[in-house]
Amino acid sequence: MYTEKVMDHFTNPRNVGEIENPDGVGEVGNAKCGDIMRIYLDIEGDIIKDVKFKTFGCGAAVATSSMVTEMVKGKTIDEAMVISNAAVAEALGGLPETKMHCSNLAADALHKAIENYKDNQLKKE
Amino acid sequence: MYTEKVMDHFTNPRNVGEIENPDGVGEVGNAKCGDIMRIYLDIEGDIIKDVKFKTFGCGAAVATSSMVTEMVKGKTIDEAMVISNAAVAEALGGLPETKMHCSNLAADALHKAIENYKDNQLKKE
Amino acid sequence: MRRIYLDHSATTPVDLEVATLMMTYYTEKYGNPSSVHGFGREAKQALEEARRQVAELIGATPQEIVFTSGGTEADNLAILGTAEAMRKKGKHLITSAIEHHAVLETFEYLEKNGFELTVIPVDAEGIVSVEDVRKAVRPDTILISVMHANNEVGAIQPIVEIGNLAKELGITFHVDAVQSLGKIPINVKEMNIDLLTVSSHKIYGPKGVGALYIRKGVRIVPLAHGGSQEKRRRSGTENTPGIIGFGKACELIGKRMAEDSKLQTKLRDRLMNGIVERIEYVKVNGPIGEKRLSNNVNVSIRFVEGESLLLSLDMLGIAASSGSACTSGSLDPSHVLLAMGLVHEIAHGSLRFSLGRQNTEEEIDYVLEQLPKIVERLRMMSPLYDQ
Amino acid sequence: MRRIYLDHSATTPVDLEVATLMMTYYTEKYGNPSSVHGFGREAKQALEEARRQVAELIGATPQEIVFTSGGTEADNLAILGTAEAMRKKGKHLITSAIEHHAVLETFEYLEKNGFELTVIPVDAEGIVSVEDVRKAVRPDTILISVMHANNEVGAIQPIVEIGNLAKELGITFHVDAVQSLGKIPINVKEMNIDLLTVSSHKIYGPKGVGALYIRKGVRIVPLAHGGSQEKRRRSGTENTPGIIGFGKACELIGKRMAEDSKLQTKLRDRLMNGIVERIEYVKVNGPIGEKRLSNNVNVSIRFVEGESLLLSLDMLGIAASSGSACTSGSLDPSHVLLAMGLVHEIAHGSLRFSLGRQNTEEEIDYVLEQLPKIVERLRMMSPLYDQ
Ligand SMILES: Cc1ncc(COP(=O)(O)O)c(C=O)c1O
Ligand SMILES: Cc1ncc(COP(=O)(O)O)c(C=O)c1O
Ligand code: FES
Ligand code: FES
């Protein structure tokens, strides 16, 4: 059911873990199935220097988490903000129909982490 | 579906044919399935000396016709009158449930032939 | 004893290649296609390949195929499912007088439950007239169901014309193609068919498997409830080995159709003409030539009864079937022959031979040698026959 | 790669003896059992022998067995057929919260169509209380349906007691015995069961075959219309080879039940205890001991998600199943675990291993060696887990 790429990211997920004192953190729960994902960002200037994730979820949830971290590392936060669920799914060579909602987790958690970073910046000012 | 005895009577039916100038003839059609049987009797005193049949019908119809002729040959007409459908079916080692009605043909035609004989006798008197 | 099987319209043997493939899925690749693991995935994959094979034979897309437990279930699903889905739109149903019991009895059930039914008659050859269908249509007609080829007399119906009519009028069109599949090319798109019933055990596939083609966009209410198999259109653990066998059988018959048909037409005509030449008082039932299935022979032999004929043939190892009341549970002779105008008594003495891939000329000649003797013997016994 | 199949509650491989027998009926004795000729008779005979074999395993008479296309169809036939036959007598139905979808969804369909439904809860072990059933009964109750053993957690229900109650009150009693057949002795007469669902592919028989036991005298309205097969209770050409395979599988499992059960209980406890010993934060779901099916292991492993567990096991060739939402189309986690009071998040991380005849101690030990590593890896990834 899953593509090779999905299985690869599930088996060898990139960027698993936490960042101590992160610049931004985003956590989302998938209302549909109850899965949970947390993303940690380390940002310098506008650039995402490092990114880590933790996920409680299905194979697709883990794989999209891993994929999205790869996609944003080194990107500007503006570039990261426009990464869509569909783009993550596509980067994985597609997801089964019933699993399309899983890709929401990753993109949503990412966007939330960036917003959290922006909030933190505002508070610092 | 049929017993060996039924198949034997179907393959080698006893007493097939007609009797010229019979003492009694009975013909019945099976209302349920449209099959037809005719029985010819040759009677001396009260004794059935000879009996023949012709049948247009299923395997069970042919076999019961054949069996009933065997059962009555040499019997008195009173003995013949009490031969029931069930008795014919039993003599054949039984019939499938959906084929029980077929035994009606033979007993009914026999009884009709005996009544025809009695009618003929009355007319002669 | 030799055995000559001439009852392929009742059921066919399973092709050895098909049976061998199925064995693998019974004993090795036995996973449940709904399972997440490797056993499940390999079953699922083969299931989807079968769906593709069935779709290809009838010009559909795989998503439009729903597997069922046979032709009967597919007919029921098509008819009950449409009636339920469309009952707010209308209550009028149209079918023909020569449909299989699975279709006719389903319509009669609906008629008893608030729907209205028009049954179109057939002509003496067993063919429905498109004009009759057109005349039967009402503003509240929701379904037209006409079979592709009849199972008893092999009469091929004007499906293209009825399909055009149904399309023009926007009425759902169901076709029971159980007997035509693999014998006449079918293309549901070109023929404007919305629902098509097929069955595996008539095309050298396993029994207990069938499919309903449901044109994309046509809504059907499912018959049974439970698992979400077949996109919720048919619940129950899939009969994976059976379905895989059906798929393979579709692939094989697709390749062999033209050749099978040519060979069987030859045997059919040899048998049909031979019977007519050798036996007196015989009537061929159904159309002659193009409008007849390549494997169907149906004759009425006067003054003798069908079951007696069958039993006598059977004792020589020849398997055939009959429209006689006496072979059926119902005790009414074939509704198809009666609809074609045959009187009860003649319908009663009818005999169907249906040919298959393995039959030979020599087998046909053996039947032609034996049948006249059987008929002679039974006629001698018959009160209806006067030399 | 080695392959360890631990998903026998989803489906089983077909016994080689069964498959070999079936092959004969696919390719040689392929007649339609409704046919009058020799091919038909030999098929019919084998069909009736299968009916006898199934009946014997459950203490019924052959006439009380109706073959279907599987457990799902049998459940639907039992429930829809009773509701339709009894609707004039009453509209109230009773079932339990842990039934299979084939039962629950059928009742829910009826509830949407004018019937009233009471769903009995279960305790923390997944067992229905007879008192709750008694309290739910109303004067217009027409059907009680409770499964024999649950497919997810293996909880065996108090069927004898519920059967006594149903008999005392004169209410039709249906039991889904798909998971218990061949694992626990069943006697429909002694247990006062009126309708019993069984399925072939859970007892080393073929998929796509099942049966409904209908106690003599109990009336059921059929689901489908058509041929007069199965005494008009189930239309459609019989899946003869499948049914014959099912019959044989019943005979075989009847003989092996006691021994199978002993061996599997040992493996089950080895696996269950091993998991609890080796992994922290694990909860066993379902009863311990006598009230549990001999082949069922079900655990919730906290902080990890079920599908991830399954995929990880699958990569090592280990086939299991899960009550996780993520493995099902519906996205709700197991209704059974929720009914037992598990919170969503814990139900989500549940894993079912279901043992079969071919499993070995060595296989169990391999799972016990690998599973802790998998859990460790997934927990490291989990935002819910704090060492
Ligand atoms: C025209 C037609 N429709 C439907 C059916 C029923 O199909 P099945 O035997 O697969 O239930 C048959 C087979 O007898 C048939 O000939
Ligand atoms: C308890 C129970 N009932 C019914 C079914 C459905 O049976 P089948 O798979 O034969 O449709 C199953 C099988 O999944 C089951 O476990
Ligand atoms: S007499 Fe007609 S079915 Fe037997
Ligand atoms: S995220 Fe829950 S199913 Fe994929």
CSV table of C-alpha atoms in Angstrom, one decimal, chain D residues 154-346:
chain,number,residue,atom,x,y,z
D,154,GLY,CA,-10.9,-13.5,22.4
D,155,ALA,CA,-13.5,-12.9,25.2
D,156,ILE,CA,-15.9,-15.9,25.4
D,157,GLN,CA,-19.4,-14.9,26.1
D,158,PRO,CA,-21.9,-16.6,28.4
D,159,ILE,CA,-23.9,-18.1,25.5
D,160,VAL,CA,-25.4,-21.0,27.5
D,161,GLU,CA,-27.0,-18.5,30.0
D,162,ILE,CA,-28.2,-16.1,27.3
D,163,GLY,CA,-29.6,-19.1,25.4
D,164,ASN,CA,-31.5,-20.2,28.5
D,165,LEU,CA,-32.9,-16.7,28.9
D,166,ALA,CA,-33.9,-16.5,25.3
D,167,LYS,CA,-35.6,-19.8,25.4
D,168,GLU,CA,-37.4,-19.0,28.6
D,169,LEU,CA,-38.7,-15.7,27.0
D,170,GLY,CA,-39.4,-17.2,23.6
D,171,ILE,CA,-37.1,-14.8,21.7
D,172,THR,CA,-35.0,-15.9,18.7
D,173,PHE,CA,-31.3,-16.1,19.6
D,174,HIS,CA,-28.6,-15.6,17.1
D,175,VAL,CA,-24.9,-16.3,17.8
D,176,ASP,CA,-22.0,-15.3,15.6
D,177,ALA,CA,-19.6,-18.2,16.1
D,178,VAL,CA,-17.1,-17.3,13.4
D,179,GLN,CA,-14.2,-17.1,15.8
D,180,SER,CA,-15.2,-19.9,18.2
D,181,LEU,CA,-15.9,-22.6,15.6
D,182,GLY,CA,-13.3,-25.3,15.9
D,183,LYS,CA,-11.8,-23.8,19.0
D,184,ILE,CA,-14.6,-24.3,21.6
D,185,PRO,CA,-17.1,-27.2,21.3
D,186,ILE,CA,-20.5,-25.9,20.1
D,187,ASN,CA,-23.8,-27.7,20.4
D,188,VAL,CA,-26.7,-25.6,19.1
D,189,LYS,CA,-29.3,-27.8,20.7
D,190,GLU,CA,-27.8,-27.8,24.2
D,191,MET,CA,-27.0,-24.1,23.9
D,192,ASN,CA,-30.5,-23.2,22.8
D,193,ILE,CA,-29.3,-21.4,19.8
D,194,ASP,CA,-31.7,-20.7,17.0
D,195,LEU,CA,-29.4,-19.2,14.4
D,196,LEU,CA,-25.6,-19.7,14.3
D,197,THR,CA,-23.1,-18.0,11.9
D,198,VAL,CA,-20.0,-19.9,10.9
D,199,SER,CA,-17.3,-19.1,8.3
D,200,SER,CA,-14.9,-21.4,6.5
D,201,HIS,CA,-11.8,-19.3,6.1
D,202,LYS,CA,-11.2,-19.1,9.8
D,203,ILE,CA,-10.9,-22.9,10.2
D,204,TYR,CA,-8.4,-23.8,7.4
D,205,GLY,CA,-11.1,-23.9,4.8
D,206,PRO,CA,-11.5,-21.7,1.7
D,207,LYS,CA,-12.6,-18.0,1.7
D,208,GLY,CA,-16.0,-17.0,0.4
D,209,VAL,CA,-17.9,-19.8,2.1
D,210,GLY,CA,-19.9,-19.8,5.3
D,211,ALA,CA,-23.1,-21.2,6.7
D,212,LEU,CA,-26.1,-20.2,8.8
D,213,TYR,CA,-27.6,-22.8,11.0
D,214,ILE,CA,-31.4,-22.2,11.1
D,215,ARG,CA,-33.1,-24.3,13.8
D,216,LYS,CA,-35.9,-26.3,12.4
D,217,GLY,CA,-39.1,-24.3,12.6
D,218,VAL,CA,-37.4,-20.8,12.7
D,219,ARG,CA,-38.5,-18.7,9.7
D,220,ILE,CA,-36.2,-16.4,7.8
D,221,VAL,CA,-36.9,-14.2,4.8
D,222,PRO,CA,-34.1,-14.7,2.2
D,223,LEU,CA,-31.9,-11.9,1.1
D,224,ALA,CA,-31.6,-12.7,-2.6
D,225,HIS,CA,-34.0,-14.0,-5.1
D,226,GLY,CA,-33.5,-16.4,-8.0
D,227,GLY,CA,-32.9,-20.2,-8.3
D,228,SER,CA,-34.4,-22.4,-5.7
D,229,GLN,CA,-31.1,-23.5,-4.2
D,230,GLU,CA,-30.7,-24.3,-0.6
D,231,LYS,CA,-34.5,-24.9,-0.3
D,232,ARG,CA,-35.1,-21.4,-1.4
D,233,ARG,CA,-33.3,-19.9,1.6
D,234,ARG,CA,-30.3,-18.9,-0.4
D,235,SER,CA,-30.4,-18.4,-4.2
D,236,GLY,CA,-27.4,-18.8,-6.6
D,237,THR,CA,-25.4,-21.6,-8.1
D,238,GLU,CA,-23.7,-23.3,-5.1
D,239,ASN,CA,-20.0,-22.8,-4.7
D,240,THR,CA,-19.7,-26.6,-4.6
D,241,PRO,CA,-15.9,-26.9,-4.4
D,242,GLY,CA,-15.8,-24.2,-1.7
D,243,ILE,CA,-18.6,-25.9,0.3
D,244,ILE,CA,-17.0,-29.3,0.0
D,245,GLY,CA,-13.8,-27.7,1.3
D,246,PHE,CA,-15.6,-26.2,4.2
D,247,GLY,CA,-17.2,-29.5,5.0
D,248,LYS,CA,-13.8,-31.2,5.0
D,249,ALA,CA,-12.3,-28.5,7.1
D,250,CYS,CA,-15.1,-29.0,9.7
D,251,GLU,CA,-14.4,-32.7,9.8
D,252,LEU,CA,-10.7,-32.1,10.3
D,253,ILE,CA,-11.0,-29.4,12.9
D,254,GLY,CA,-13.5,-31.5,14.8
D,255,LYS,CA,-10.9,-34.1,15.3
D,256,ARG,CA,-8.1,-31.8,16.1
D,257,MET,CA,-9.8,-29.3,18.3
D,258,ALA,CA,-8.7,-30.6,21.7
D,259,GLU,CA,-5.1,-31.0,20.7
D,260,ASP,CA,-4.9,-27.7,18.7
D,261,SER,CA,-6.3,-25.9,21.7
D,262,LYS,CA,-3.8,-27.3,24.1
D,263,LEU,CA,-0.9,-26.4,22.0
D,264,GLN,CA,-2.1,-23.0,21.2
D,265,THR,CA,-2.9,-22.2,24.8
D,266,LYS,CA,0.7,-22.9,25.6
D,267,LEU,CA,2.0,-20.6,22.8
D,268,ARG,CA,-0.5,-18.0,23.7
D,269,ASP,CA,0.6,-17.8,27.3
D,270,ARG,CA,4.3,-17.8,26.3
D,271,LEU,CA,3.7,-14.9,24.0
D,272,MET,CA,1.5,-12.9,26.3
D,273,ASN,CA,3.6,-13.4,29.4
D,274,GLY,CA,6.8,-12.8,27.4
D,275,ILE,CA,5.5,-9.4,26.2
D,276,VAL,CA,4.4,-8.3,29.6
D,277,GLU,CA,7.8,-9.3,31.1
D,278,ARG,CA,9.9,-7.7,28.4
D,279,ILE,CA,8.1,-4.4,27.7
D,280,GLU,CA,7.1,-1.7,30.2
D,281,TYR,CA,3.7,0.0,30.1
D,282,VAL,CA,1.8,-2.9,28.5
D,283,LYS,CA,-1.8,-3.8,29.2
D,284,VAL,CA,-3.3,-7.1,28.3
D,285,ASN,CA,-6.8,-6.7,26.8
D,286,GLY,CA,-9.5,-9.2,27.4
D,287,PRO,CA,-9.9,-12.0,30.0
D,288,ILE,CA,-7.1,-14.2,31.3
D,289,GLY,CA,-7.5,-17.9,31.4
D,290,GLU,CA,-10.6,-20.0,30.7
D,291,LYS,CA,-12.7,-17.2,29.3
D,292,ARG,CA,-10.2,-16.4,26.6
D,293,LEU,CA,-9.9,-18.1,23.2
D,294,SER,CA,-6.9,-20.4,23.1
D,295,ASN,CA,-5.3,-18.5,20.2
D,296,ASN,CA,-5.7,-14.9,21.0
D,297,VAL,CA,-3.2,-12.4,22.4
D,298,ASN,CA,-4.1,-8.8,22.6
D,299,VAL,CA,-2.0,-6.1,24.2
D,300,SER,CA,-2.0,-2.3,24.3
D,301,ILE,CA,1.5,-0.9,24.2
D,302,ARG,CA,1.5,2.6,25.5
D,303,PHE,CA,3.0,5.6,23.7
D,304,VAL,CA,3.2,3.9,20.3
D,305,GLU,CA,0.7,3.6,17.5
D,306,GLY,CA,-0.7,0.3,16.2
D,307,GLU,CA,0.0,0.7,12.5
D,308,SER,CA,3.6,1.6,13.1
D,309,LEU,CA,4.0,-1.5,15.2
D,310,LEU,CA,2.4,-3.6,12.4
D,311,LEU,CA,4.6,-2.1,9.7
D,312,SER,CA,7.7,-2.7,11.8
D,313,LEU,CA,6.8,-6.3,12.5
D,314,ASP,CA,6.0,-6.8,8.9
D,315,MET,CA,9.4,-5.7,7.9
D,316,LEU,CA,10.7,-8.6,9.9
D,317,GLY,CA,8.1,-10.9,8.2
D,318,ILE,CA,5.8,-11.0,11.2
D,319,ALA,CA,2.1,-10.7,10.4
D,320,ALA,CA,-0.2,-9.4,13.1
D,321,SER,CA,-3.1,-7.1,13.3
D,322,SER,CA,-4.1,-4.1,15.4
D,323,GLY,CA,-7.2,-2.2,16.7
D,324,SER,CA,-5.6,1.0,15.6
D,325,ALA,CA,-7.7,3.5,13.7
D,326,CYS,CA,-4.9,3.9,11.3
D,327,THR,CA,-5.2,0.4,9.9
D,328,SER,CA,-8.9,0.7,9.2
D,329,GLY,CA,-10.7,2.7,6.6
D,330,SER,CA,-13.0,4.3,9.3
D,331,LEU,CA,-10.3,6.0,11.4
D,332,ASP,CA,-12.0,5.2,14.6
D,333,PRO,CA,-10.0,2.8,16.8
D,334,SER,CA,-11.5,-0.5,17.6
D,335,HIS,CA,-15.0,-0.3,18.9
D,336,VAL,CA,-14.4,-3.3,21.0
D,337,LEU,CA,-11.5,-1.8,23.0
D,338,LEU,CA,-13.4,1.4,23.4
D,339,ALA,CA,-16.4,-0.6,24.7
D,340,MET,CA,-14.1,-2.2,27.2
D,341,GLY,CA,-13.3,1.3,28.6
D,342,LEU,CA,-9.9,1.9,27.0
D,343,VAL,CA,-9.1,5.5,26.2
D,344,HIS,CA,-8.7,6.3,22.6
D,345,GLU,CA,-4.9,6.8,22.9
D,346,ILE,CA,-4.3,3.4,24.4
